[in-house]
PDB file of C-alpha atoms in Angstrom:
ATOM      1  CA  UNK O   1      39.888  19.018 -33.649  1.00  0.00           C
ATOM      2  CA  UNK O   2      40.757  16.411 -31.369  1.00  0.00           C
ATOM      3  CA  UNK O   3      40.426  12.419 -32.111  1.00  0.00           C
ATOM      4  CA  UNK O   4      38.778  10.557 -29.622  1.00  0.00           C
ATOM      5  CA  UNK O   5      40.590   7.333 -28.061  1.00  0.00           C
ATOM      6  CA  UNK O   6      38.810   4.393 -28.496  1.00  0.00           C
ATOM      7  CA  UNK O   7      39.835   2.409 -25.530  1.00  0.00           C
ATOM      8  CA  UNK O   8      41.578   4.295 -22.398  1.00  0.00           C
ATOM      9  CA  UNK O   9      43.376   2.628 -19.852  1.00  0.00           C
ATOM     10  CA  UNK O  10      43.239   3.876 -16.182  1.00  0.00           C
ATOM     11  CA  UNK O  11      46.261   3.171 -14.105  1.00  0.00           C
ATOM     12  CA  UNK O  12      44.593   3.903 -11.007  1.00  0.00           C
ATOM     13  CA  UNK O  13      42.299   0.913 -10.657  1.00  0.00           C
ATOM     14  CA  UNK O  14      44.143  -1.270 -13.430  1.00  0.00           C
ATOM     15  CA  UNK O  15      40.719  -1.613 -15.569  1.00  0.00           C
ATOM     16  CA  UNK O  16      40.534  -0.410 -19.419  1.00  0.00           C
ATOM     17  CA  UNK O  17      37.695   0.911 -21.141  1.00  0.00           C
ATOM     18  CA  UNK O  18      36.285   0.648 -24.532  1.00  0.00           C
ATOM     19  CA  UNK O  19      34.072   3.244 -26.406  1.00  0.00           C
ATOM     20  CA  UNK O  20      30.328   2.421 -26.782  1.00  0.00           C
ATOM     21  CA  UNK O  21      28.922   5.168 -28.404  1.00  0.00           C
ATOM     22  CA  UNK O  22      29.054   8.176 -26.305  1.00  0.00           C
ATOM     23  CA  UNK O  23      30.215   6.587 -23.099  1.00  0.00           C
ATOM     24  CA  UNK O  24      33.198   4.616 -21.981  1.00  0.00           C
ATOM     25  CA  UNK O  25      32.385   1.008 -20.655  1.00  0.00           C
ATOM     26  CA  UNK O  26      34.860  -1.471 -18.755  1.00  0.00           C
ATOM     27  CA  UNK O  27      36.049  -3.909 -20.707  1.00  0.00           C
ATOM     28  CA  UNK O  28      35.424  -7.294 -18.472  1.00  0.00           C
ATOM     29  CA  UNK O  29      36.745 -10.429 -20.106  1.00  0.00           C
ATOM     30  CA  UNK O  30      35.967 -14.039 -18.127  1.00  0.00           C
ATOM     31  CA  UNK O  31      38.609 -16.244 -18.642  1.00  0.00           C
ATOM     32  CA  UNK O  32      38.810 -19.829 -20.027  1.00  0.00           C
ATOM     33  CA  UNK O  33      38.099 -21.294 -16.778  1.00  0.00           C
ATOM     34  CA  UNK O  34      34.978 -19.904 -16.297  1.00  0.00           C
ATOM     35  CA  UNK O  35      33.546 -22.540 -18.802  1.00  0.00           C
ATOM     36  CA  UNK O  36      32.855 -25.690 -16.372  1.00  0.00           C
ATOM     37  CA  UNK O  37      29.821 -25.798 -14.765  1.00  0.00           C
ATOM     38  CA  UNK O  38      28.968 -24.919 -10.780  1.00  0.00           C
ATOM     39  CA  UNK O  39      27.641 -27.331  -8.702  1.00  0.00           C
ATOM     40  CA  UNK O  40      25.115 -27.117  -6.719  1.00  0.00           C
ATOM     41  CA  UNK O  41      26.870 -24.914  -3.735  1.00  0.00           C
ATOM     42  CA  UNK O  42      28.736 -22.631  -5.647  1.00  0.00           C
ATOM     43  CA  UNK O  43      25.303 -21.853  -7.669  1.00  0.00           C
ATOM     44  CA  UNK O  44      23.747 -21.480  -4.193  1.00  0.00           C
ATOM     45  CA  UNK O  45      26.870 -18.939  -2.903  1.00  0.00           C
ATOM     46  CA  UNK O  46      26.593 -17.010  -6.331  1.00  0.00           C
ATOM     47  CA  UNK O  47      22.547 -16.461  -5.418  1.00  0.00           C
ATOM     48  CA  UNK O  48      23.613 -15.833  -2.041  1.00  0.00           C
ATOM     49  CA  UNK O  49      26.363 -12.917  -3.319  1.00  0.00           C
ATOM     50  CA  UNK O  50      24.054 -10.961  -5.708  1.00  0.00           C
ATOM     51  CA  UNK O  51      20.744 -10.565  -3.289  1.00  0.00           C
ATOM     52  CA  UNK O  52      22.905 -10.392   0.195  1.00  0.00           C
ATOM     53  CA  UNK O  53      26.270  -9.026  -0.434  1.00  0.00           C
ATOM     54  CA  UNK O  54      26.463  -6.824  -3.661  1.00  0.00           C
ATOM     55  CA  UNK O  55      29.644  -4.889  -2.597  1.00  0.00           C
ATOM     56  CA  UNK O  56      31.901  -8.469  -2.575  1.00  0.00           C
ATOM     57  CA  UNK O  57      30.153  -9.758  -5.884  1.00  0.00           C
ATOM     58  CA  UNK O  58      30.672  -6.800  -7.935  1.00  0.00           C
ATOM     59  CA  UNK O  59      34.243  -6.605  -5.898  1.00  0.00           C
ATOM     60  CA  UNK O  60      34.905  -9.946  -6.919  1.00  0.00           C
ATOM     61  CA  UNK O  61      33.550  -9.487 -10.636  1.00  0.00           C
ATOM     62  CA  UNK O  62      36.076  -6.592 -11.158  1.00  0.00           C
ATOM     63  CA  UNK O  63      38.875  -8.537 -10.031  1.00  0.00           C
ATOM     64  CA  UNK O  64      38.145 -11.572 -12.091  1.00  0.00           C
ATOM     65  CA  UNK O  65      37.908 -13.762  -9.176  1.00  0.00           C
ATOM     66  CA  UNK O  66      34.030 -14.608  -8.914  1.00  0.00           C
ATOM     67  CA  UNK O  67      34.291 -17.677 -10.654  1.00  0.00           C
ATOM     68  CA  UNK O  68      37.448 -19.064  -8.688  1.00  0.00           C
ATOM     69  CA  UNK O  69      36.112 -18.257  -5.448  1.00  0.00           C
ATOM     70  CA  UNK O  70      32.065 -20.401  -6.493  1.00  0.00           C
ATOM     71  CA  UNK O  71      34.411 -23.115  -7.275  1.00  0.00           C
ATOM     72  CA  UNK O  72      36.212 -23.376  -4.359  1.00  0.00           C
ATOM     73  CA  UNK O  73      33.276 -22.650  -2.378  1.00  0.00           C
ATOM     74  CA  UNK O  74      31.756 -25.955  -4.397  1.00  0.00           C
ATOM     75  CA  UNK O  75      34.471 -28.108  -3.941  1.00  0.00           C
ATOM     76  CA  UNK O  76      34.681 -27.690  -0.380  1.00  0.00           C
ATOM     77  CA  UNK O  77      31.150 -27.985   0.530  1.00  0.00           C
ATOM     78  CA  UNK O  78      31.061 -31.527  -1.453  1.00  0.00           C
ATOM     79  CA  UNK O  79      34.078 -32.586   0.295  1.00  0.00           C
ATOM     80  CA  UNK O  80      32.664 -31.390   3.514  1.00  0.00           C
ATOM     81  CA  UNK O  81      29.316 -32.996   3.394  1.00  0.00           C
ATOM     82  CA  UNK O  82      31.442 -36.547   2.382  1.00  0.00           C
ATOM     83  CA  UNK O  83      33.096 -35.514   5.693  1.00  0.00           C
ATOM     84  CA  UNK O  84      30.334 -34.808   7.905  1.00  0.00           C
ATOM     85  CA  UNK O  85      28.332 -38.020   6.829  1.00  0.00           C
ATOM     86  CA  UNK O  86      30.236 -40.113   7.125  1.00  0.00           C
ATOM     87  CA  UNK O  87      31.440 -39.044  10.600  1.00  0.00           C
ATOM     88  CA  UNK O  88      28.352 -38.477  11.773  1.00  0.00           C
ATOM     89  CA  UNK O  89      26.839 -41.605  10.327  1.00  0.00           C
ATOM     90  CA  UNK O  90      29.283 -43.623  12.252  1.00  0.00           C
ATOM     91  CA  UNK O  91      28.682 -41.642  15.370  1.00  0.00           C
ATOM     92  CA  UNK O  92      25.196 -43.060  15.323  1.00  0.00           C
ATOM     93  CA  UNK O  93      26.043 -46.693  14.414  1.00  0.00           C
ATOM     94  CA  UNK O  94      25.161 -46.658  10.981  1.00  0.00           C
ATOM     95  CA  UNK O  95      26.877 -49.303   8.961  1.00  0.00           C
ATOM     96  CA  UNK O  96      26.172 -52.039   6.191  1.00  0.00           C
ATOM     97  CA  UNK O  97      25.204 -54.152   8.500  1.00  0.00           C
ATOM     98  CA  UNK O  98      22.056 -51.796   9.249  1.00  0.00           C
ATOM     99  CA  UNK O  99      21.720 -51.628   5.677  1.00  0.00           C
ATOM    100  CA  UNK O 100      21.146 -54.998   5.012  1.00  0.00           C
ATOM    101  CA  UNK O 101      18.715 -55.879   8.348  1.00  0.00           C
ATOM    102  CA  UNK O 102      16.476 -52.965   7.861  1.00  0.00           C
ATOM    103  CA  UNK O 103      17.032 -50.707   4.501  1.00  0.00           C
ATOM    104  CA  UNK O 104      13.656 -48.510   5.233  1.00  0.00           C
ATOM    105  CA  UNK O 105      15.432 -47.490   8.848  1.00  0.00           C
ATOM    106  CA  UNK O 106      18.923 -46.940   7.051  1.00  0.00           C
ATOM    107  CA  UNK O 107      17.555 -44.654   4.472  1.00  0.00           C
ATOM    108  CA  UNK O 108      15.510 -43.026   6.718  1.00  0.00           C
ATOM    109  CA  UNK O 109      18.400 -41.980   8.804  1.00  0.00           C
ATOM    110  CA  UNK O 110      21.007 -41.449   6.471  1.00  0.00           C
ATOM    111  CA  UNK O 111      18.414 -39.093   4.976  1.00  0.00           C
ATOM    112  CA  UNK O 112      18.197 -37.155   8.293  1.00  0.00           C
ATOM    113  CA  UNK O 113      22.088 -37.117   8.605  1.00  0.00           C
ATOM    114  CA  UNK O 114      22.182 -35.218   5.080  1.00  0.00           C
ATOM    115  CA  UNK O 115      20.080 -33.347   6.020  1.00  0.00           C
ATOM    116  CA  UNK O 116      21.739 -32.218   8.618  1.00  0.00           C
ATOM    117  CA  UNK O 117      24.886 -31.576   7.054  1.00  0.00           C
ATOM    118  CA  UNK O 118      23.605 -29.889   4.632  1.00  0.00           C
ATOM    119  CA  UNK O 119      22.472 -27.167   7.460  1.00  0.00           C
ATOM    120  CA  UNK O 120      25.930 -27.326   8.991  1.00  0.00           C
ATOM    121  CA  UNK O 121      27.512 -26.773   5.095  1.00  0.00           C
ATOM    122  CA  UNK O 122      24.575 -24.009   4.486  1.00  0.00           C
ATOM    123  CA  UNK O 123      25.806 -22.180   7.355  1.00  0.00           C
ATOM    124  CA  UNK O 124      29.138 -22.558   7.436  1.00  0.00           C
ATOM    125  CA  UNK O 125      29.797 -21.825   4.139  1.00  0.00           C
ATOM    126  CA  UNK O 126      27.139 -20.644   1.618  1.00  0.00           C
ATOM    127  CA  UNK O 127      25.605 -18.095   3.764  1.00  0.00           C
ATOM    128  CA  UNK O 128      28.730 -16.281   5.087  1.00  0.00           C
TER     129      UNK O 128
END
């Protein structure tokens, strides 16, 4: 009578597999990294991966790489909405000076830049 291996490795694809009762399971180990937190973006990519692109997520689970690519995903977007604010807020004239005259007008329209950053980020790089 045979013995039955408990965990198998398969050189094709480079995963191993443990037994679990009668069938053989990956064996899928996050790494330390994973244990910070997502921001806001990278939470809104990962939603974005699982209901709109299933073949990259699970891809990208395999590989061990989900969690690397959400946080680079996450830092860029914050750095890229710093970016685009503040460019486009002094496209439009926006200063301190503003802020002190009129503080109702400047958050008003620093609330409509964001805003519209946010759409550029959304777009550019959460939805792609």
């Amino acid at each position: 009578m045979s013995t039955i291996n408990k965990q198998i490795h398969d050189q094709k694809n480079g995963l191993t597999y443990m037994l679990c009762g009668d069938y053989y399971l990956p064996d899928l180990n996050l790494s330390n990294a994973d244990k910070t937190p997502l921001g806001h973006y990278g939470r809104m990519h990962l939603n974005y991966l699982r209901e709109h692109r299933p073949g990259l997520y699970t891809r990208l689970i395999l590989s061990g790489k989900l969690y690397e690519h959400l946080a680079e995903i996450d830092q860029t977007s914050q750095q890229r909405m710093v970016q685009i604010v503040s460019r486009m807020a002094q496209a439009e004239g926006i200063d301190e000076r503003l802020k002190a005259k009129d503080q109702i007008a400047w958050v008003g329209r620093m609330n409509n830049i964001r805003q519209q950053a946010e759409e550029i980020i959304l777009e550019e790089l959460i939805y792609r």
